[in-house]
Coordinates of C-alpha atoms and ligand atoms in Angstrom, one line a residue:
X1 CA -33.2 17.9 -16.7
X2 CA -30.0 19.2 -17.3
X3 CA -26.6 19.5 -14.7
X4 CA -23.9 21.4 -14.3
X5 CA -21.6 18.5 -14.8
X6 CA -21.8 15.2 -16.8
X7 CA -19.7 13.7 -14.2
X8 CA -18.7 15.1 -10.7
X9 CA -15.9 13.4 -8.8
X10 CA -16.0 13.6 -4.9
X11 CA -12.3 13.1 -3.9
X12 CA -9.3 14.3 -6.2
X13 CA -7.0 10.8 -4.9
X14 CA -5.2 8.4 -7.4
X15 CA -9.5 6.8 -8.4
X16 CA -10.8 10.0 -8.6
X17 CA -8.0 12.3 -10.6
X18 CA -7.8 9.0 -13.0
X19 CA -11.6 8.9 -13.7
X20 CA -12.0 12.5 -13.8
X21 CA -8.9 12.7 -16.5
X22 CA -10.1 9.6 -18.4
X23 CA -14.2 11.0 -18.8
X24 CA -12.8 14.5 -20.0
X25 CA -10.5 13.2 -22.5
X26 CA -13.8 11.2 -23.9
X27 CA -15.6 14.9 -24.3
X28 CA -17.5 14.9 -21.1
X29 CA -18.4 18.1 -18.8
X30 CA -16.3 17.0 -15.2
X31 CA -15.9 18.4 -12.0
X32 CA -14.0 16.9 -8.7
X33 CA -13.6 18.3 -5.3
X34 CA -11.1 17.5 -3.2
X35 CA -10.8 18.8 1.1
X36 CA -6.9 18.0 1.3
X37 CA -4.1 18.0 -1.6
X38 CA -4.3 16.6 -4.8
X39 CA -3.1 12.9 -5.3
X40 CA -4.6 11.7 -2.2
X41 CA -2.9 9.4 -0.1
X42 CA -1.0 7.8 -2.2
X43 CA 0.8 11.5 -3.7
X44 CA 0.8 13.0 -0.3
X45 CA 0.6 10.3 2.7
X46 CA 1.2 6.9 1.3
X47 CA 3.2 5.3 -1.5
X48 CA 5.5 8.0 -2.6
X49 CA 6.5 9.8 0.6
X50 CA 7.1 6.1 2.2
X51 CA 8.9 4.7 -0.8
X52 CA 11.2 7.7 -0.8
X53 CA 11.8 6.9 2.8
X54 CA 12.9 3.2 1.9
X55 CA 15.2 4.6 -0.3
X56 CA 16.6 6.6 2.4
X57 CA 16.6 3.8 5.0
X58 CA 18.4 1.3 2.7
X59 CA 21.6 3.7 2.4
X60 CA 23.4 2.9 5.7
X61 CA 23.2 -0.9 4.4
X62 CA 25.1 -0.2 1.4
X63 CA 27.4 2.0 3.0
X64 CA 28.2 -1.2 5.0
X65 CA 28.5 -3.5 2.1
X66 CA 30.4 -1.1 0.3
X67 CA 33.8 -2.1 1.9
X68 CA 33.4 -5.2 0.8
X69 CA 33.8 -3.6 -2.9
X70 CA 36.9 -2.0 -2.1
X71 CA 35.4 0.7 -0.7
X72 CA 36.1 3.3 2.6
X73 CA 33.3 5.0 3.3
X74 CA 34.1 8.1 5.7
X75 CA 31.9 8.7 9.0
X76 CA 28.2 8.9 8.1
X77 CA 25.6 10.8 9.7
X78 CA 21.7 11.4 9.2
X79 CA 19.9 14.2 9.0
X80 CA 15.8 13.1 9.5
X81 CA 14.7 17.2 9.1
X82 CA 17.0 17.1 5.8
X83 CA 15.5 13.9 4.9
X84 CA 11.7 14.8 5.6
X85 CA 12.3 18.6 4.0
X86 CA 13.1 17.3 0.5
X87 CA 10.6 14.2 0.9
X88 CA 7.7 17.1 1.4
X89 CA 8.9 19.2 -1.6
X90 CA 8.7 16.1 -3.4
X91 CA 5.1 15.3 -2.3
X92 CA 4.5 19.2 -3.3
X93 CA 6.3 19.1 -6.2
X94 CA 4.1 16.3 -7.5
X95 CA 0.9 18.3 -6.5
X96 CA 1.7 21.2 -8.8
X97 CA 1.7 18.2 -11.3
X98 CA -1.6 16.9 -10.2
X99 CA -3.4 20.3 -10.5
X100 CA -1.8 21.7 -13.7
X101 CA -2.9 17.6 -15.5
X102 CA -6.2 18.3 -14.1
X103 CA -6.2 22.3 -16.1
X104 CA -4.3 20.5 -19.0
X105 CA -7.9 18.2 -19.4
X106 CA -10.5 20.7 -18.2
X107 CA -11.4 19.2 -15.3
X108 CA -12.9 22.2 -13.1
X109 CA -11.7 21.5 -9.5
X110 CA -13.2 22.9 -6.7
X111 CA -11.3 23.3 -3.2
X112 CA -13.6 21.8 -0.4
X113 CA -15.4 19.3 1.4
X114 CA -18.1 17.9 -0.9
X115 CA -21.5 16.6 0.8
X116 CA -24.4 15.0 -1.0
X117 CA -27.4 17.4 -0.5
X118 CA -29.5 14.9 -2.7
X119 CA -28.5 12.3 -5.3
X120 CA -27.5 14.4 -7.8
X121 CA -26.6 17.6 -5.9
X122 CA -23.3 18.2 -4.0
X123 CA -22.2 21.2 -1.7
X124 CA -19.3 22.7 -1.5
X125 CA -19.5 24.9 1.5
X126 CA -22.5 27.7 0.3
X127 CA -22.3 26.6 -3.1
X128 CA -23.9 23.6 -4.9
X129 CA -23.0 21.6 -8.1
X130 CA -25.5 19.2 -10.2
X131 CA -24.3 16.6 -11.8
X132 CA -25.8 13.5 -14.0
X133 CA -23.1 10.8 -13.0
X134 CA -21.5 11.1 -9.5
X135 CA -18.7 9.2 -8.5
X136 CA -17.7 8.5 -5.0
X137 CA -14.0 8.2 -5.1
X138 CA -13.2 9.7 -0.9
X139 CA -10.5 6.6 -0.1
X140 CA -9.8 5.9 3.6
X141 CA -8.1 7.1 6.7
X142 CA -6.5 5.3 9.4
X143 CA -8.2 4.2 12.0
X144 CA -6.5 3.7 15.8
X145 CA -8.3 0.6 17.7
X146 CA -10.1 1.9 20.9
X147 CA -9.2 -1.0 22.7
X148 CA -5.8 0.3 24.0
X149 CA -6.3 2.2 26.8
X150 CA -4.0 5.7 26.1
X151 CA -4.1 5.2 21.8
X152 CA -4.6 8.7 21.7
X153 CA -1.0 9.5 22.3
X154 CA 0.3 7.4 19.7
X155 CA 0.6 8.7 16.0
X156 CA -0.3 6.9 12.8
X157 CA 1.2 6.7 9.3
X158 CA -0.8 10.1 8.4
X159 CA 1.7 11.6 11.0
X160 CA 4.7 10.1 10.7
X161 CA 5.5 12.1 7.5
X162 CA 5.3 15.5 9.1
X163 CA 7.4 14.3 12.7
X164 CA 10.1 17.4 12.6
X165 CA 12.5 14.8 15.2
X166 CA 13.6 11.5 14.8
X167 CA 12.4 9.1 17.3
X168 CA 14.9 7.4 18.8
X169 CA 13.0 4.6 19.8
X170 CA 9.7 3.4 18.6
X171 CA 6.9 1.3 19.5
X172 CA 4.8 0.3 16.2
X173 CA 1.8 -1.6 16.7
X174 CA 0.1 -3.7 14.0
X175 CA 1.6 -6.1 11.7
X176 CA 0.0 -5.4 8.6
X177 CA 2.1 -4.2 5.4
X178 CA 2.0 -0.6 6.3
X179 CA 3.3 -1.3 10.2
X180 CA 6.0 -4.0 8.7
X181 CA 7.2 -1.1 6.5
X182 CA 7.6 1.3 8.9
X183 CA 9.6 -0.5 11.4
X184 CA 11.8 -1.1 8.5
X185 CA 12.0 2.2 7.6
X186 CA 12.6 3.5 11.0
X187 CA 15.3 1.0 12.0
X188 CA 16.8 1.4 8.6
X189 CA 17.2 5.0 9.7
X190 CA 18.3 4.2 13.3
X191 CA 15.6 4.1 15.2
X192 CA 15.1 1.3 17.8
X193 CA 12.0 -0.8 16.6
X194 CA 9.9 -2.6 18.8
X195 CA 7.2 -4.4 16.4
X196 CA 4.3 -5.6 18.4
X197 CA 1.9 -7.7 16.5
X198 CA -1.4 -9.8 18.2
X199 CA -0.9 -12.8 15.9
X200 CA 1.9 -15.4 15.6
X201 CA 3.7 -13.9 12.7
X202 CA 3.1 -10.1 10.4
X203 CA 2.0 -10.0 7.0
X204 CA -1.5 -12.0 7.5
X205 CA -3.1 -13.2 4.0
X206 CA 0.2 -13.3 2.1
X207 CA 2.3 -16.8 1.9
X208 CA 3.4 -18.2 4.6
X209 CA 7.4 -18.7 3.1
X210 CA 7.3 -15.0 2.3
X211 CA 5.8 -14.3 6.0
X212 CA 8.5 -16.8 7.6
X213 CA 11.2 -15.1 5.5
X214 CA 10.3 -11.3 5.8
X215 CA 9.6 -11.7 9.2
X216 CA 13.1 -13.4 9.8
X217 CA 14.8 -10.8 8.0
X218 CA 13.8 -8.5 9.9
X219 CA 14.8 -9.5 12.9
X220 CA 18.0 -10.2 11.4
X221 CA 18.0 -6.2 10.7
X222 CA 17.6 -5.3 14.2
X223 CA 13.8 -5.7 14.7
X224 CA 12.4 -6.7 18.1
X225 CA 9.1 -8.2 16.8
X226 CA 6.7 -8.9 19.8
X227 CA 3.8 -11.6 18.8
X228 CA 0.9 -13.2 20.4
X229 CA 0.7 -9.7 22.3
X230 CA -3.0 -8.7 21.9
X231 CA -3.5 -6.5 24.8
X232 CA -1.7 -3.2 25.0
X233 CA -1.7 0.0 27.0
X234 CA 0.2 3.7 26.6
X235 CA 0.7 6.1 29.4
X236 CA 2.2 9.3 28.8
X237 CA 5.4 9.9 31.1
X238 CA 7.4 12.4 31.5
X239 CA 10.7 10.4 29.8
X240 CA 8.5 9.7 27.1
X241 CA 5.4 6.7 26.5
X242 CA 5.1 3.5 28.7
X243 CA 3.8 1.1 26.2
X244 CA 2.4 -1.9 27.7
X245 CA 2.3 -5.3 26.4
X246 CA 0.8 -8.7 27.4
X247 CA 0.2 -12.2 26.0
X248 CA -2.8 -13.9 27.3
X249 CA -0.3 -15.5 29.7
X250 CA -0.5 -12.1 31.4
X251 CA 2.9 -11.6 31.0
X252 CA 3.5 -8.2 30.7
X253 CA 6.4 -5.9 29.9
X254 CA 6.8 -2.6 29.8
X255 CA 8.5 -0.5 26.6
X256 CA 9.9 2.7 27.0
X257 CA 9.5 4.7 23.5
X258 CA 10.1 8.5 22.5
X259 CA 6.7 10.3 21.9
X260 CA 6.2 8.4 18.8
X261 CA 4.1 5.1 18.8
X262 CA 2.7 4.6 15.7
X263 CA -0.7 2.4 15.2
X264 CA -0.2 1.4 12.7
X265 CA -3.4 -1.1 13.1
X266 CA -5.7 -0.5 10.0
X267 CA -7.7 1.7 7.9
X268 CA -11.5 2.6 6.9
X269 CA -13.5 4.3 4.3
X270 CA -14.1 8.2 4.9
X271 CA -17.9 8.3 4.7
X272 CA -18.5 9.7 8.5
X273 CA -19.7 13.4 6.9
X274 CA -20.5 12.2 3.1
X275 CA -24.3 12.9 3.2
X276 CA -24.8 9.4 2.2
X277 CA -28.3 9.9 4.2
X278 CA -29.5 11.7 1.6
X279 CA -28.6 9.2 -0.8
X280 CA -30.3 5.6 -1.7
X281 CA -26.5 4.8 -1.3
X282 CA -25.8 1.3 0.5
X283 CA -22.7 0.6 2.8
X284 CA -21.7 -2.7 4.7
X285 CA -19.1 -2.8 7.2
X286 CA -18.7 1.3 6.8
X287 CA -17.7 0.5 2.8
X288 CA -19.7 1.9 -0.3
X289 CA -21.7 -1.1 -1.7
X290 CA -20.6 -1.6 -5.6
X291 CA -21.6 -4.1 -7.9
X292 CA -18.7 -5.5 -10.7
X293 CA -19.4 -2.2 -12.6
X294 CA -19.0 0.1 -9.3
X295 CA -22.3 1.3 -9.3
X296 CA -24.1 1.9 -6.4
X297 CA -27.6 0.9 -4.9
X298 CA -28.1 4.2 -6.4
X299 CA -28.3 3.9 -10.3
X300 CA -26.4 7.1 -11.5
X301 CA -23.6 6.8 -8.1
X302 CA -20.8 5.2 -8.3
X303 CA -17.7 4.4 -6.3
X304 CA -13.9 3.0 -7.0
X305 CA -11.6 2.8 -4.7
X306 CA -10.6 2.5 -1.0
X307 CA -13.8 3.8 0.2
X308 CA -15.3 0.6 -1.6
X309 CA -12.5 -1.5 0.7
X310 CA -12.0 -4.6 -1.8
X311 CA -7.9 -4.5 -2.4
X312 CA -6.6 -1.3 -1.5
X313 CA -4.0 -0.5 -3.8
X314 CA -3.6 2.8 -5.9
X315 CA -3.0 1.0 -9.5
X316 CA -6.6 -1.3 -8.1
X317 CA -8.1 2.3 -8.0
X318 CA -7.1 3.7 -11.0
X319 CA -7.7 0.8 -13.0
X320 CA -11.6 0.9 -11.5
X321 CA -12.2 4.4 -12.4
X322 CA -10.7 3.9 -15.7
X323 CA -13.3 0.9 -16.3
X324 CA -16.0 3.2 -15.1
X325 CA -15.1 5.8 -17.8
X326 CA -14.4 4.0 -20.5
X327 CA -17.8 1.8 -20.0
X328 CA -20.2 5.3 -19.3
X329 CA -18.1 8.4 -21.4
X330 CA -16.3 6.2 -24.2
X331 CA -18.5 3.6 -25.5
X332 CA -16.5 0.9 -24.0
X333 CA -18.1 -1.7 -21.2
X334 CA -15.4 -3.1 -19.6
X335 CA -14.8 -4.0 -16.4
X336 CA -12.1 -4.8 -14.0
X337 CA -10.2 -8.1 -13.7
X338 CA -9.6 -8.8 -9.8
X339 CA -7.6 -11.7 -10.6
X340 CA -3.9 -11.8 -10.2
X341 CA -3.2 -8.7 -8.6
X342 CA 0.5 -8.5 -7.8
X343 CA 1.7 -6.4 -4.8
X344 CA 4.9 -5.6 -2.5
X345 CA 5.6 -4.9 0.8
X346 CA 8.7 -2.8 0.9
X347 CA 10.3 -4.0 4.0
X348 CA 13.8 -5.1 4.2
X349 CA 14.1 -7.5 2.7
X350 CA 11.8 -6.6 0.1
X351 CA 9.0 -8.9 -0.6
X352 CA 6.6 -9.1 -3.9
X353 CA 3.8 -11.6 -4.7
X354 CA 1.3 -12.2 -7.9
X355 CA -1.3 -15.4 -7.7
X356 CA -2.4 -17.8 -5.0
X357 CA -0.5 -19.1 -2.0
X358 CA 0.4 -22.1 -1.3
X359 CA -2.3 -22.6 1.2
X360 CA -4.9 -21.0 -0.8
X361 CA -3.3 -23.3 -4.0
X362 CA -3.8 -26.6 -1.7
X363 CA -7.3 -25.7 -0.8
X364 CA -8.5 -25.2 -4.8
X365 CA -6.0 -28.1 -5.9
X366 CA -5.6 -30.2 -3.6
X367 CA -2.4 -32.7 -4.1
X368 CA -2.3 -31.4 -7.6
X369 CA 0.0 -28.6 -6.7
X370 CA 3.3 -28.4 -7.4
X371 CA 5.9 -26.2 -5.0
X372 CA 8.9 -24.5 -6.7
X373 CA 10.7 -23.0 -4.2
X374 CA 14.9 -22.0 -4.0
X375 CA 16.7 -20.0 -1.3
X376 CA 20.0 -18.3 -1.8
X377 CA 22.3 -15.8 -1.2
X378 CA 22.6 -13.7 -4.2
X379 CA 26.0 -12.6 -5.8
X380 CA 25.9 -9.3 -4.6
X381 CA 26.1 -10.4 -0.8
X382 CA 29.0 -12.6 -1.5
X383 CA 32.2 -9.7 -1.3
X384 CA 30.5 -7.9 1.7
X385 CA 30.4 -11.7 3.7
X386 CA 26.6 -11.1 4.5
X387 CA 24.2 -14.0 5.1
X388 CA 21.1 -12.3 3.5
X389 CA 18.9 -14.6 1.6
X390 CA 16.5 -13.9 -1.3
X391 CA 13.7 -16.8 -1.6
X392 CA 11.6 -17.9 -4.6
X393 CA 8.7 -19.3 -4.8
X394 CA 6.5 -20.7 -7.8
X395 CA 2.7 -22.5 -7.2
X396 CA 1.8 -24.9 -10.2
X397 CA -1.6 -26.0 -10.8
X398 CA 0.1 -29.3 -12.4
X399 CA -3.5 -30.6 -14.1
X400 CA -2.9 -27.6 -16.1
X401 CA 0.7 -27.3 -15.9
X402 CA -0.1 -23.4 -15.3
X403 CA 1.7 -20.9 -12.9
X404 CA -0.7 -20.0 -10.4
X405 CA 1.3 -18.1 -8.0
X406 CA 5.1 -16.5 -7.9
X407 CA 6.5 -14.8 -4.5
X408 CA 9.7 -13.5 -4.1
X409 CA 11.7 -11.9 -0.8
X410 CA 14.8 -10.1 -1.6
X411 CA 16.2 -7.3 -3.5
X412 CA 14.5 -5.8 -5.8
X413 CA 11.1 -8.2 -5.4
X414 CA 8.6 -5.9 -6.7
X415 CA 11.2 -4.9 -9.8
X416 CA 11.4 -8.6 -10.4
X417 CA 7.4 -10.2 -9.7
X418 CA 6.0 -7.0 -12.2
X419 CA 7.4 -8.8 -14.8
X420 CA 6.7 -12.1 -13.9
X421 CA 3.1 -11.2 -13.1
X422 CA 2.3 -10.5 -16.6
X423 CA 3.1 -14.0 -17.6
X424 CA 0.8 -15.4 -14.6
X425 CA -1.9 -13.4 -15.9
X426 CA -1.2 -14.8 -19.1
X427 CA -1.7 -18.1 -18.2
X428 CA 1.6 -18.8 -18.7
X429 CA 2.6 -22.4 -17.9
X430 CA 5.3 -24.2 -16.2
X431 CA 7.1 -25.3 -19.2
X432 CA 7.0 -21.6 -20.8
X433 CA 9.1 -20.4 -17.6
X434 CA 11.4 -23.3 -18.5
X435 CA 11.7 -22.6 -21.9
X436 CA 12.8 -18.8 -21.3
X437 CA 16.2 -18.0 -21.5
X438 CA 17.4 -16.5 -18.0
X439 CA 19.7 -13.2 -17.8
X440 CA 22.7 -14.3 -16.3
X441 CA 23.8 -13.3 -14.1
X442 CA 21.1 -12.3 -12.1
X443 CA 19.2 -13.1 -9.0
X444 CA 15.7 -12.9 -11.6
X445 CA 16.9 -15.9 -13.6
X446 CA 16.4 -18.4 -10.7
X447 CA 12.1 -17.8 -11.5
X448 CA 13.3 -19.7 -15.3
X449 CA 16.1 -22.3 -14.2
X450 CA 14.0 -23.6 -10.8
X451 CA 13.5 -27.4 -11.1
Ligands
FAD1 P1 -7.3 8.4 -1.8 O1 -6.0 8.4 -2.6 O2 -7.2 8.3 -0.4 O3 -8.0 9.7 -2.2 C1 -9.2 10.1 -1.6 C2 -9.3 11.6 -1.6 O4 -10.6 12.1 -1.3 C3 -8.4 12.2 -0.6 O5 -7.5 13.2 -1.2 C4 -9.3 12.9 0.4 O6 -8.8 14.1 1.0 C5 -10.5 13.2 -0.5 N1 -11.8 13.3 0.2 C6 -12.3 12.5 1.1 N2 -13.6 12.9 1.4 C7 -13.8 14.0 0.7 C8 -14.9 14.8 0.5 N3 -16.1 14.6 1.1 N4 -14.8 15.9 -0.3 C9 -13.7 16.2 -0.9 N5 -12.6 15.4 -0.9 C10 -12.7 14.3 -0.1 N6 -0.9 1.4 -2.4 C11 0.0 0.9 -3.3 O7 -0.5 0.5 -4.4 N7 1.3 0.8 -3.1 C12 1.9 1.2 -2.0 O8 3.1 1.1 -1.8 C13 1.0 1.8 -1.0 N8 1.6 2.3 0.2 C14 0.7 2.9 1.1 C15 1.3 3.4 2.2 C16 0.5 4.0 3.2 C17 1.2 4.6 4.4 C18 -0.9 4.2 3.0 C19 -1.7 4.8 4.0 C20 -1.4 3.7 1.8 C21 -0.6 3.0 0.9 N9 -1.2 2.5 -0.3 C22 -0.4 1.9 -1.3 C23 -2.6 2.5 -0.6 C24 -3.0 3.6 -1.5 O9 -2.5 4.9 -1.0 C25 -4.5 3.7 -1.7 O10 -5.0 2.4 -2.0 C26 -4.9 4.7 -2.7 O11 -4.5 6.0 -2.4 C27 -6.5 4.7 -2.9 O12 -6.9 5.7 -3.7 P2 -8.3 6.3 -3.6 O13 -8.5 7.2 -4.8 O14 -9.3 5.3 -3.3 O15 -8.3 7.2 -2.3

């Protein structure tokens, strides 16, 4: 039988533009449809738009610090519609890139919603496209809990991006890395943060030093972090929304916030209107089953990326699409290492980690692990008088003498734990870190002079 397409890509984010660029460049006939812009929501709603936020947020700090240099910095004032203007011409600027990368390798992109009629059949509105090889590449969307009575009035981070006023003061609810980044961006920016969280501390899964420390920071920045505050309600007023909090104490307050509350409480694969029904396709927990190779129950469907909900990080998806090309279009089986993964959660501070925690470490090694770990205020800090810290950490397997972990909070974290990742996936040992020769001065040496 033959197809319209060798491969046809259903969602044009960072999995899906990466696979469908890899399989043409090895010769085969692609297609990929995509309902929203191109570069998904990392290019449009996630990574980019928020990390150009940071930036922005990060500027009132330095202005502060400045003086400390010598410098007088006249009266400063921000402009959010300025601010979210050129961050959206960015975004747009970037999707002109996306589309003319996708001409530049003959990918044929269609502009739609794409639904599987059958297994090997998608439609696109009234028209349909056949393909041998389909991959499922749709990512996620976020997801607002329906426990809270009144969520509907509170915005998420698909929102936030587009909001033409500045809140003034904001309720965010959810402690995860994308609600941890937003109160810092927001409060960086001048907006007054209440964080309210159901757990103990934000940031579950990631060490608990970096949690301790990030979490510390910032409420050193200005943060009012709530915790142990599982129930919650919001009721629309007329000075704005009535959030309302309680511990299972059932002691309550009550938060005045500007119309902005952002869940920022999770996120879920988008496979609600897929046609997956008319597919052998498996899901569990409303995620696309995939096996090591991401293929599906369905022998010739595959899927990478958010919608298949193991880590949900753009590089993660790329890198799986890539393996899925390179194994079907260019003769090369190769799959994707999960291992060693490093990631950053761009609050202030700035936090980046690579390996096993410590807790994770102890569990595996028991006694056998071996805890590097240094605190300090780093040069730059010292002329501006201000008590920020950055922390290190390194996890040593010592029956092996190997790094097994490295976390960092402080400036420039995820600068600083991209490099030292690739000697943990290297295996690298103990005794290589202390046989490398530290640039001095910086705050980056302390990961080769720890003892
Ligand atoms: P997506 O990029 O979401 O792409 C899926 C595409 O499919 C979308 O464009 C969607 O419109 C389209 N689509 C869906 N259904 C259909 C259909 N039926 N037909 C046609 N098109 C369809 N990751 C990082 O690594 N670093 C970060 O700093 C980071 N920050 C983030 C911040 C935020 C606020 C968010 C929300 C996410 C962030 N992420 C970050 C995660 C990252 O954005 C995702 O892991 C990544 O985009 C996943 O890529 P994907 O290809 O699986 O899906």
């Amino acid at each position: 039988m033959s197809y319209d397409f060798d491969l046809f890509v259903i969602g044009a984010g960072s999995g899906g533009i990466a696979t469908a660029r890899r399989a043409a460049q090895y010769g085969a006939k692609v297609g990929i449809v995509e309902s929203d812009r191109l570069g998904g929501t990392c290019v449009n709603r996630g990574c980019v738009p928020k990390k150009l936020m940071v930036y922005a947020s990060h500027f009132p700090d330095g202005f502060e610090e400045s003086a400390g240099y010598g410098w007088k910095v006249g009266e400063s004032s921000f402009d959010w519609l300025k601010m979210i203007t050129a961050v959206n011409n960015e975004v747009d600027r970037l999707n002109g890139i996306y589309q003319r990368m996708l001409d530049n390798s003959e990918v044929k992109v269609y502009r739609g919603y794409g639904k599987f009629v059958d297994s090997h059949t998608i439609a696109i509105g009234d028209e349909k496209v056949t393909a041998e090889k389909i991959l499922i590449a749709v990512g996620g969307k976020p997801v607002k809990p329906d426990d809270i009575p009144g969520v509907e009035h509170a915005i998420t981070s698909r929102e936030i991006f587009n909001v033409k006023e500045q809140p003034k003061r904001i309720v965010i609810i959810g402690g995860g890395y994308i609600g941890v980044e937003f109160a810092c961006i927001l409060n960086g920016l001048g907006t007054e943060v209440t964080l309210v969280i159901r757990g103990e501390k934000i940031l579950r899964g990631f060490d608990e030093d970096l949690r301790d420390e990030i979490q510390e920071g910032m409420k050193r920045h200005g943060i009012r972090i709530l915790n142990k505050k599982p129930k919650l309600s919001i009721a629309k007023k007329d000075s704005g929304l009535e959030i309302t909090v309680a511990g299972h104490d059932g002691e309550s307050e009550i938060i005045v916030a500007d119309a902005a509350s952002l869940a920022a409480t999770g996120r879920i694969p988008d496979l609600a209107d897929l046609g997956l029904e008319n597919t052998k396709v498996e899901t569990a927990k409303g995620a696309v089953v995939v096996d090591e190779y991401n293929q599906t129950a369905e022998e010739h469907i595959y899927a990478v990326g958010d919608c298949t909900d193991r880590i949900n990080l753009t590089p993660v998806a790329i890198n799986e699409g890539r393996a899925f090309a390179d194994t079907h279009f260019g003769g090369k089986s190769r799959k994707m290492s999960y291992e060693n993964i490093p990631t950053a959660v761009f609050t202030t501070p700035e936090a980046a980690t690579v390996g096993m925690t410590e807790a994770e470490a102890r569990e595996k090694y028991g006694d056998a692990v071996k805890v590097y770990l240094s605190k300090f205020r780093p040069m730059y800090y010292t002329l501006p008088n201000k008590q920020e810290k950055t922390l290190m950490k390194l996890i040593v397997d010592t029956n092996t003498d190997k790094v097994i972990g490295a976390h960092m909070v402080g400036d420039s974290a995820a600068e600083i734990i991209q490099g030292v990742a690739i000697a943990v996936k290297m295996g690298a040992t103990k005794a290589d870190f202390d046989a490398t020769v530290g640039i001095h001065p910086s705050s980056a040496e302390e990961f080769v002079t720890m003892r």
